[in-house]
Short mmCIF file of C-alpha atoms in Angstrom, two decimals:
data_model
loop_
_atom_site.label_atom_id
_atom_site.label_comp_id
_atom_site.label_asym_id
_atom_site.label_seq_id
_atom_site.Cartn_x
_atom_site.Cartn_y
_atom_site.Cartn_z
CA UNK A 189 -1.60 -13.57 64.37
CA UNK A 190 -0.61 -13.54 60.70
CA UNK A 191 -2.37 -10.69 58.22
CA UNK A 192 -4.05 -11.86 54.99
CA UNK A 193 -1.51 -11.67 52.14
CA UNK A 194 -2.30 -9.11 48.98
CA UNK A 195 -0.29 -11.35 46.72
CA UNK A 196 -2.43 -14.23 45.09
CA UNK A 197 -4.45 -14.33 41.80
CA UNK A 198 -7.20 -12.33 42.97
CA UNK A 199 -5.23 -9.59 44.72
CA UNK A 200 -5.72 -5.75 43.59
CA UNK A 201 -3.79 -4.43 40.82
CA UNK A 202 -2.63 -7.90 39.60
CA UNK A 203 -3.06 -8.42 35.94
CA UNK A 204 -4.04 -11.58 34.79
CA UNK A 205 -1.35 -13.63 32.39
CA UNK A 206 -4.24 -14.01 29.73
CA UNK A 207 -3.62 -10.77 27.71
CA UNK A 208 0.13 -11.72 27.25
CA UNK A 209 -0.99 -15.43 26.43
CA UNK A 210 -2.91 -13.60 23.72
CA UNK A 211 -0.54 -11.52 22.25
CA UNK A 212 1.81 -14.39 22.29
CA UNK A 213 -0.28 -16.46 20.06
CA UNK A 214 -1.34 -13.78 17.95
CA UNK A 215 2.01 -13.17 17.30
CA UNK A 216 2.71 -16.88 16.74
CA UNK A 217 0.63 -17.00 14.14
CA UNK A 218 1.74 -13.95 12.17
CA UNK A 219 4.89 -15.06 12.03
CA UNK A 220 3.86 -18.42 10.76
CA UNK A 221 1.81 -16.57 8.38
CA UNK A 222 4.72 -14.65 7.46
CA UNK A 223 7.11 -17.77 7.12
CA UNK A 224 4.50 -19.39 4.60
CA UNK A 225 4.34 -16.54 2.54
CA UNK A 226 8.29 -16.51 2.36
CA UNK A 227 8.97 -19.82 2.40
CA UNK A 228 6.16 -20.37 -0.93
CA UNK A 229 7.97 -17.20 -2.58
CA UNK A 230 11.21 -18.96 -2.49
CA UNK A 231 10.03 -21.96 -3.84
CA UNK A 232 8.53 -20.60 -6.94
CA UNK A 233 11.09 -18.12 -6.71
CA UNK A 234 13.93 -20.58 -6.85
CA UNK A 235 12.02 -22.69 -9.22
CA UNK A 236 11.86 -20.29 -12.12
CA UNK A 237 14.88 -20.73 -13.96
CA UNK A 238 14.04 -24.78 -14.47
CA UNK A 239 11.96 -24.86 -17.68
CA UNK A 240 9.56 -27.80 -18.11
CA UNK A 241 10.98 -30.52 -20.78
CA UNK A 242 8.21 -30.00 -22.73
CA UNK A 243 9.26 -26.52 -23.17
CA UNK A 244 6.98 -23.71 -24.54
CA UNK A 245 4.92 -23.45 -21.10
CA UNK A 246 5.66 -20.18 -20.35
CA UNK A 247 6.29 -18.34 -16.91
CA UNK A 248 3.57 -15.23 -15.16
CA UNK A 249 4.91 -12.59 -13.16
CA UNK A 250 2.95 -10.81 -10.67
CA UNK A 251 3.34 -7.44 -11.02
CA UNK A 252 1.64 -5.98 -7.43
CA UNK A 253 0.92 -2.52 -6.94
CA UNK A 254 1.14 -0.13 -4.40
CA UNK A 255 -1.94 0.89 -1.72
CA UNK A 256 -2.67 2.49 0.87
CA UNK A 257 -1.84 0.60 3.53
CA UNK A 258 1.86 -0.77 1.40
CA UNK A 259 5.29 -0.30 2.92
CA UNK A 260 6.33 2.99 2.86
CA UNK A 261 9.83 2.42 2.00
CA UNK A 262 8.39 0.71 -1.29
CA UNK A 263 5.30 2.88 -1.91
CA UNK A 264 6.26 6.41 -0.25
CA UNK A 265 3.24 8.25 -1.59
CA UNK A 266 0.50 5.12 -0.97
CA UNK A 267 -1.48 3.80 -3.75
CA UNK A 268 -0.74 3.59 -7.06
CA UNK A 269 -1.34 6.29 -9.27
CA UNK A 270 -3.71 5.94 -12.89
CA UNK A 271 -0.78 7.27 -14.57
CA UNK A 272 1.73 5.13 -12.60
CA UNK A 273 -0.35 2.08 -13.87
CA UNK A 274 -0.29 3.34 -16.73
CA UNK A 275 3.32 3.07 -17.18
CA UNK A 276 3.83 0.00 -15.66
CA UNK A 277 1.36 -1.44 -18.28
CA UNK A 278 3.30 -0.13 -21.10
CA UNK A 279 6.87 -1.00 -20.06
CA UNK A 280 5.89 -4.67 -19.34
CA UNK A 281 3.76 -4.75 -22.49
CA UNK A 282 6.95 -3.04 -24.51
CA UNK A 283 9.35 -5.63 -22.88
CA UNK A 284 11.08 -8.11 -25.35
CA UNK A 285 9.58 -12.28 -24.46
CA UNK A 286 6.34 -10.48 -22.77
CA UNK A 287 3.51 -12.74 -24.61
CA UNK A 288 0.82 -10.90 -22.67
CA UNK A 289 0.03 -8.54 -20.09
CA UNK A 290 -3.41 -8.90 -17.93
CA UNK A 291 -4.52 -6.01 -15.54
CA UNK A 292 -6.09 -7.75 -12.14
CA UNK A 293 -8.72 -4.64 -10.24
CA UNK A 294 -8.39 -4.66 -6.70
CA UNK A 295 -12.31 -5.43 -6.76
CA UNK A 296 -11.22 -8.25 -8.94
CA UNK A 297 -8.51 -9.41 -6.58
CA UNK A 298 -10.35 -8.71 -3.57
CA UNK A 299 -12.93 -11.47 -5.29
CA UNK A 300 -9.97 -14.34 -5.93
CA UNK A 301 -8.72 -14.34 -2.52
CA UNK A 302 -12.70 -15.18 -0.91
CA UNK A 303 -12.56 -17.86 -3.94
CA UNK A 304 -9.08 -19.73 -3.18
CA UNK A 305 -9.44 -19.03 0.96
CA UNK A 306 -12.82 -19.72 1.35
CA UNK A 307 -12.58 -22.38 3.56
CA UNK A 308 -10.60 -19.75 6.01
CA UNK A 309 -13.36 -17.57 7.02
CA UNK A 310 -11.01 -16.56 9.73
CA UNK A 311 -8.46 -15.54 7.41
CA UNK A 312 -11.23 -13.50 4.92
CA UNK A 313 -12.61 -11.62 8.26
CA UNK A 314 -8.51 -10.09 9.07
CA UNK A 315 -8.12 -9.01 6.00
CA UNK A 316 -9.50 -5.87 4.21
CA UNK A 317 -10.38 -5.58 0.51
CA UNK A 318 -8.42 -2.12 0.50
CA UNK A 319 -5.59 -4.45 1.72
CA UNK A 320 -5.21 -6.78 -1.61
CA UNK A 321 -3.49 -4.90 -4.19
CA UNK A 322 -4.34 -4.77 -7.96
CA UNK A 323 -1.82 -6.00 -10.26
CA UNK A 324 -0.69 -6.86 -13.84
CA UNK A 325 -0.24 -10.69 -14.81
CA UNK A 326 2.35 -10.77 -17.62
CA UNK A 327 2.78 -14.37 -19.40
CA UNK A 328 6.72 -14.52 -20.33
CA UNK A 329 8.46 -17.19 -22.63
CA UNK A 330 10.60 -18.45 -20.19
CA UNK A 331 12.14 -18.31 -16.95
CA UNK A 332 15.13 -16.14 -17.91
CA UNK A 333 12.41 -13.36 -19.30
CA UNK A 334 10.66 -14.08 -16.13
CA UNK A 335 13.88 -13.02 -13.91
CA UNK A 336 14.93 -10.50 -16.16
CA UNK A 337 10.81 -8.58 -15.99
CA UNK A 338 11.18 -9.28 -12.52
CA UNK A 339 14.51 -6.90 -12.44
CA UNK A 340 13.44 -4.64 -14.55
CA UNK A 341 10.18 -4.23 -12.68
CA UNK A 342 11.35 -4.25 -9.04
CA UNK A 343 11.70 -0.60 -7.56
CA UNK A 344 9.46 1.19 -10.57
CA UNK A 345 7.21 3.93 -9.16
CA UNK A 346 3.85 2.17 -8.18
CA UNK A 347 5.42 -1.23 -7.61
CA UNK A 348 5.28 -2.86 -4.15
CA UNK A 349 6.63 -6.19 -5.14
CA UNK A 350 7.19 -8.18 -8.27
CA UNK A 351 7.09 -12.39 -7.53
CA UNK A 352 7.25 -15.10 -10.28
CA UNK A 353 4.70 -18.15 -10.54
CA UNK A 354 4.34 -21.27 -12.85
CA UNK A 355 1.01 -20.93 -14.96
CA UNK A 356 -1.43 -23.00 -13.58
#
């Protein structure tokens, strides 16, 4: 006579696959996430430097600030301070090829991202409005102003990252 075996699917103290399936795929997906977002920086990124033939168009740089929840290698102390903001506004604005600079709220930021991802409701429901930072938009004359705000902005107190787009 053979006793039953303990060892199938249903046996005590077995965990079902499922949670691992699930953190697989969540993980998937973050680092697809985190591939876009990379792979679109370089683009514009490497795309800077090639002014349009037309000339004149101008570059933006995104100038995003520190919160709570940013890296703490970048942002040590969390969230951007008034005064910190207040300093980042006036080197950009003192900065030689700076045609304008444009201060973005959080609230206000917070609002864009429903607008352009509204179709992802998925997307708007994992992220929280705490999460998008403020920033300053400066317009630059070109895309060698645009590199050179981008190194002179990169590691200032209150900065998480600095990342260059074509105007719209």
């Amino acid at each position: 006579m053979t006793e039953p075996r303990e060892d199938g699917p249903d046996a005590p103290g077995r965990r079902s696959p499922r949670p691992l399936v699930l953190v697989a795929l969540f993980t998937a997906f973050v680092l697809s996430v985190v591939g876009m977002t990379a792979g679109t920086y370089l683009v514009f990124d490497r795309t800077m430097g090639k002014d349009d033939a037309k000339g004149g168009a101008g570059r933006q740089v995104n100038v995003f600030l520190c919160v709570k929840s940013s890296d703490p290698a970048k942002c040590g102390q969390g969230a951007a301070t008034d005064l910190q903001k207040d300093a980042i506004r006036k080197r950009l604005q003192s900065m030689p090829k700076v045609r304008s600079v444009v201060y973005l709220s959080q609230d206000q930021a917070w609002a864009d991202f429903k607008r352009k991802f509204a179709d992802d409701k998925d997307l708007i429901g994992s992220v929280r409005p705490q999460d998008i930072p403020d920033s300053f938009q400066a317009r630059v004359e070109d895309g060698g102003a645009a590199k050179a705000v981008k190194a002179a902005m990169t590691g200032v107190p209150g900065v998480e990252a600095v990342v260059l787009d074509r105007p719209a």
